[in-house]
């Protein structure tokens, strides 16, 4: 049950073991819907069980993952579900979240500005939204 691990091929600095462990955990949770066991991490990274536990501990200390004490498969990634949903929405063409502030153009283009009203006309007696006191005021009654 192998899961591919992202390999850095652009000539940049190679990923650390901690980053490889994180990428594996993220991919595993995304693919299966559950967290990997220490044995899964050990096999995927080709490290000892002790090293796999140490990597998981490092990720927890760095707050990149959360662990449920005593659970065999108690690893979760904070915000992963939200991140995956946002990625899917973006793939579908939606502009979400901070995209607007980041300068991602809206698919519908620029919307017209709302006109600023300098004067609000008097309420007509037939205005369906006017209250009885509004109608009296509009008709000159007090």
PDB file of C-alpha atoms in Angstrom:
ATOM      1  CA  UNK A   1       0.000   0.000   0.000  1.00  0.00           C
ATOM      2  CA  UNK A   2       2.458   2.596  -1.176  1.00  0.00           C
ATOM      3  CA  UNK A   3       1.728   6.280  -1.446  1.00  0.00           C
ATOM      4  CA  UNK A   4       3.924   8.379  -3.634  1.00  0.00           C
ATOM      5  CA  UNK A   5       5.949  11.061  -1.915  1.00  0.00           C
ATOM      6  CA  UNK A   6       6.511  14.424  -3.553  1.00  0.00           C
ATOM      7  CA  UNK A   7      10.034  14.644  -4.877  1.00  0.00           C
ATOM      8  CA  UNK A   8      11.667  17.996  -5.401  1.00  0.00           C
ATOM      9  CA  UNK A   9      12.849  18.031  -9.054  1.00  0.00           C
ATOM     10  CA  UNK A  10      13.342  21.733  -9.692  1.00  0.00           C
ATOM     11  CA  UNK A  11      16.937  21.781  -8.472  1.00  0.00           C
ATOM     12  CA  UNK A  12      16.036  23.448  -5.182  1.00  0.00           C
ATOM     13  CA  UNK A  13      17.109  22.209  -1.784  1.00  0.00           C
ATOM     14  CA  UNK A  14      15.855  18.650  -1.202  1.00  0.00           C
ATOM     15  CA  UNK A  15      12.973  18.129   1.206  1.00  0.00           C
ATOM     16  CA  UNK A  16      13.842  17.335   4.797  1.00  0.00           C
ATOM     17  CA  UNK A  17      12.687  14.027   6.275  1.00  0.00           C
ATOM     18  CA  UNK A  18      10.198  15.986   8.368  1.00  0.00           C
ATOM     19  CA  UNK A  19       8.714  17.574   5.227  1.00  0.00           C
ATOM     20  CA  UNK A  20       8.634  14.185   3.507  1.00  0.00           C
ATOM     21  CA  UNK A  21       6.766  12.761   6.505  1.00  0.00           C
ATOM     22  CA  UNK A  22       4.296  15.665   6.418  1.00  0.00           C
ATOM     23  CA  UNK A  23       3.707  15.264   2.675  1.00  0.00           C
ATOM     24  CA  UNK A  24       3.144  11.535   3.131  1.00  0.00           C
ATOM     25  CA  UNK A  25       0.700  12.055   6.021  1.00  0.00           C
ATOM     26  CA  UNK A  26      -1.210  14.709   4.054  1.00  0.00           C
ATOM     27  CA  UNK A  27      -1.397  12.529   0.933  1.00  0.00           C
ATOM     28  CA  UNK A  28      -2.438   9.482   2.961  1.00  0.00           C
ATOM     29  CA  UNK A  29      -5.240  11.335   4.768  1.00  0.00           C
ATOM     30  CA  UNK A  30      -6.405  12.935   1.517  1.00  0.00           C
ATOM     31  CA  UNK A  31      -6.451   9.601  -0.316  1.00  0.00           C
ATOM     32  CA  UNK A  32      -7.851   7.294   2.375  1.00  0.00           C
ATOM     33  CA  UNK A  33      -9.758   9.598   4.735  1.00  0.00           C
ATOM     34  CA  UNK A  34      -7.877   8.284   7.775  1.00  0.00           C
ATOM     35  CA  UNK A  35      -4.510   8.900   9.321  1.00  0.00           C
ATOM     36  CA  UNK A  36      -1.549   6.639   8.627  1.00  0.00           C
ATOM     37  CA  UNK A  37      -0.078   4.392  11.286  1.00  0.00           C
ATOM     38  CA  UNK A  38       3.535   4.683  12.400  1.00  0.00           C
ATOM     39  CA  UNK A  39       4.173   1.500  10.393  1.00  0.00           C
ATOM     40  CA  UNK A  40       2.757   3.175   7.250  1.00  0.00           C
ATOM     41  CA  UNK A  41       5.050   6.164   7.741  1.00  0.00           C
ATOM     42  CA  UNK A  42       8.012   3.894   8.471  1.00  0.00           C
ATOM     43  CA  UNK A  43       7.455   1.875   5.274  1.00  0.00           C
ATOM     44  CA  UNK A  44       6.795   4.886   3.042  1.00  0.00           C
ATOM     45  CA  UNK A  45       9.892   6.787   4.149  1.00  0.00           C
ATOM     46  CA  UNK A  46      12.146   3.757   4.539  1.00  0.00           C
ATOM     47  CA  UNK A  47      13.089   4.646   8.108  1.00  0.00           C
ATOM     48  CA  UNK A  48      13.058   2.767  11.391  1.00  0.00           C
ATOM     49  CA  UNK A  49      10.026   2.786  13.668  1.00  0.00           C
ATOM     50  CA  UNK A  50      11.924   4.939  16.159  1.00  0.00           C
ATOM     51  CA  UNK A  51      12.752   7.482  13.423  1.00  0.00           C
ATOM     52  CA  UNK A  52       9.136   7.503  12.182  1.00  0.00           C
ATOM     53  CA  UNK A  53       7.909   8.218  15.727  1.00  0.00           C
ATOM     54  CA  UNK A  54      10.499  10.989  16.080  1.00  0.00           C
ATOM     55  CA  UNK A  55       9.368  12.594  12.817  1.00  0.00           C
ATOM     56  CA  UNK A  56       5.731  12.512  13.941  1.00  0.00           C
ATOM     57  CA  UNK A  57       6.781  14.054  17.262  1.00  0.00           C
ATOM     58  CA  UNK A  58       8.686  16.837  15.429  1.00  0.00           C
ATOM     59  CA  UNK A  59       5.632  17.591  13.296  1.00  0.00           C
ATOM     60  CA  UNK A  60       3.425  17.733  16.395  1.00  0.00           C
ATOM     61  CA  UNK A  61       5.833  20.073  18.203  1.00  0.00           C
ATOM     62  CA  UNK A  62       5.915  22.311  15.111  1.00  0.00           C
ATOM     63  CA  UNK A  63       2.058  22.263  15.183  1.00  0.00           C
ATOM     64  CA  UNK A  64       1.971  20.970  11.610  1.00  0.00           C
ATOM     65  CA  UNK A  65      -0.089  17.987  12.806  1.00  0.00           C
ATOM     66  CA  UNK A  66      -2.181  17.151  15.844  1.00  0.00           C
ATOM     67  CA  UNK A  67      -2.150  13.841  17.690  1.00  0.00           C
ATOM     68  CA  UNK A  68      -4.829  12.150  19.726  1.00  0.00           C
ATOM     69  CA  UNK A  69      -3.065  10.619  22.731  1.00  0.00           C
ATOM     70  CA  UNK A  70      -3.305   6.824  22.858  1.00  0.00           C
ATOM     71  CA  UNK A  71      -4.938   6.427  19.440  1.00  0.00           C
ATOM     72  CA  UNK A  72      -3.293   4.111  16.913  1.00  0.00           C
ATOM     73  CA  UNK A  73      -4.292   6.332  13.994  1.00  0.00           C
ATOM     74  CA  UNK A  74      -4.702   9.629  15.795  1.00  0.00           C
ATOM     75  CA  UNK A  75      -2.864  12.004  13.452  1.00  0.00           C
ATOM     76  CA  UNK A  76      -4.722  14.914  11.891  1.00  0.00           C
ATOM     77  CA  UNK A  77      -3.689  18.024  10.016  1.00  0.00           C
ATOM     78  CA  UNK A  78      -5.342  21.220  11.289  1.00  0.00           C
ATOM     79  CA  UNK A  79      -7.328  22.935   8.543  1.00  0.00           C
ATOM     80  CA  UNK A  80      -6.767  20.175   5.963  1.00  0.00           C
ATOM     81  CA  UNK A  81     -10.453  19.647   5.204  1.00  0.00           C
ATOM     82  CA  UNK A  82     -11.028  23.366   4.665  1.00  0.00           C
ATOM     83  CA  UNK A  83      -7.921  23.569   2.485  1.00  0.00           C
ATOM     84  CA  UNK A  84      -9.090  20.644   0.326  1.00  0.00           C
ATOM     85  CA  UNK A  85     -12.565  22.131  -0.080  1.00  0.00           C
ATOM     86  CA  UNK A  86     -11.110  25.496  -1.116  1.00  0.00           C
ATOM     87  CA  UNK A  87      -8.767  23.790  -3.625  1.00  0.00           C
ATOM     88  CA  UNK A  88     -11.719  21.955  -5.163  1.00  0.00           C
ATOM     89  CA  UNK A  89     -13.793  25.139  -5.390  1.00  0.00           C
ATOM     90  CA  UNK A  90     -10.900  26.950  -7.079  1.00  0.00           C
ATOM     91  CA  UNK A  91     -10.510  24.074  -9.568  1.00  0.00           C
ATOM     92  CA  UNK A  92     -14.194  24.515 -10.388  1.00  0.00           C
ATOM     93  CA  UNK A  93     -13.604  28.220 -11.105  1.00  0.00           C
ATOM     94  CA  UNK A  94     -14.949  29.806  -7.927  1.00  0.00           C
ATOM     95  CA  UNK A  95     -13.238  32.793  -6.354  1.00  0.00           C
ATOM     96  CA  UNK A  96     -13.123  32.141  -2.638  1.00  0.00           C
ATOM     97  CA  UNK A  97     -11.696  33.383   0.605  1.00  0.00           C
ATOM     98  CA  UNK A  98      -8.687  35.623   0.346  1.00  0.00           C
ATOM     99  CA  UNK A  99      -8.515  35.321  -3.453  1.00  0.00           C
ATOM    100  CA  UNK A 100     -10.274  38.669  -3.784  1.00  0.00           C
ATOM    101  CA  UNK A 101      -7.723  40.393  -1.553  1.00  0.00           C
ATOM    102  CA  UNK A 102      -4.867  38.626  -3.369  1.00  0.00           C
ATOM    103  CA  UNK A 103      -5.902  40.162  -6.680  1.00  0.00           C
ATOM    104  CA  UNK A 104      -7.445  37.106  -8.319  1.00  0.00           C
ATOM    105  CA  UNK A 105      -9.911  38.528 -10.821  1.00  0.00           C
ATOM    106  CA  UNK A 106     -13.594  37.812 -10.320  1.00  0.00           C
ATOM    107  CA  UNK A 107     -14.996  35.656 -13.132  1.00  0.00           C
ATOM    108  CA  UNK A 108     -17.904  38.052 -13.720  1.00  0.00           C
ATOM    109  CA  UNK A 109     -15.589  41.039 -14.157  1.00  0.00           C
ATOM    110  CA  UNK A 110     -15.972  44.309 -12.355  1.00  0.00           C
ATOM    111  CA  UNK A 111     -19.360  45.047 -10.909  1.00  0.00           C
ATOM    112  CA  UNK A 112     -20.776  48.565 -11.189  1.00  0.00           C
ATOM    113  CA  UNK A 113     -20.588  50.760  -8.127  1.00  0.00           C
ATOM    114  CA  UNK A 114     -23.791  51.435  -6.238  1.00  0.00           C
ATOM    115  CA  UNK A 115     -25.090  54.967  -6.758  1.00  0.00           C
ATOM    116  CA  UNK A 116     -24.931  57.182  -3.704  1.00  0.00           C
ATOM    117  CA  UNK A 117     -28.332  58.671  -2.997  1.00  0.00           C
ATOM    118  CA  UNK A 118     -28.202  62.347  -2.111  1.00  0.00           C
ATOM    119  CA  UNK A 119     -31.906  62.601  -1.626  1.00  0.00           C
ATOM    120  CA  UNK A 120     -34.468  60.063  -0.483  1.00  0.00           C
ATOM    121  CA  UNK A 121     -37.848  60.906  -1.998  1.00  0.00           C
ATOM    122  CA  UNK A 122     -40.873  61.304   0.255  1.00  0.00           C
ATOM    123  CA  UNK A 123     -42.840  58.160   0.850  1.00  0.00           C
ATOM    124  CA  UNK A 124     -45.918  57.816  -1.321  1.00  0.00           C
ATOM    125  CA  UNK A 125     -49.160  56.861   0.325  1.00  0.00           C
ATOM    126  CA  UNK A 126     -49.196  53.656  -1.715  1.00  0.00           C
ATOM    127  CA  UNK A 127     -45.690  52.537  -0.673  1.00  0.00           C
ATOM    128  CA  UNK A 128     -46.036  48.941   0.473  1.00  0.00           C
ATOM    129  CA  UNK A 129     -43.017  49.205   2.754  1.00  0.00           C
ATOM    130  CA  UNK A 130     -44.090  52.349   4.570  1.00  0.00           C
ATOM    131  CA  UNK A 131     -45.482  52.170   8.085  1.00  0.00           C
ATOM    132  CA  UNK A 132     -48.700  54.038   8.967  1.00  0.00           C
ATOM    133  CA  UNK A 133     -46.690  56.791  10.716  1.00  0.00           C
ATOM    134  CA  UNK A 134     -44.506  57.153   7.604  1.00  0.00           C
ATOM    135  CA  UNK A 135     -47.622  57.557   5.473  1.00  0.00           C
ATOM    136  CA  UNK A 136     -49.026  60.232   7.796  1.00  0.00           C
ATOM    137  CA  UNK A 137     -45.718  62.121   7.703  1.00  0.00           C
ATOM    138  CA  UNK A 138     -45.569  61.888   3.894  1.00  0.00           C
ATOM    139  CA  UNK A 139     -49.143  63.260   3.610  1.00  0.00           C
ATOM    140  CA  UNK A 140     -48.362  66.201   5.861  1.00  0.00           C
ATOM    141  CA  UNK A 141     -50.160  64.779   8.889  1.00  0.00           C
ATOM    142  CA  UNK A 142     -48.482  64.579  12.245  1.00  0.00           C
TER     143      UNK A 142
END
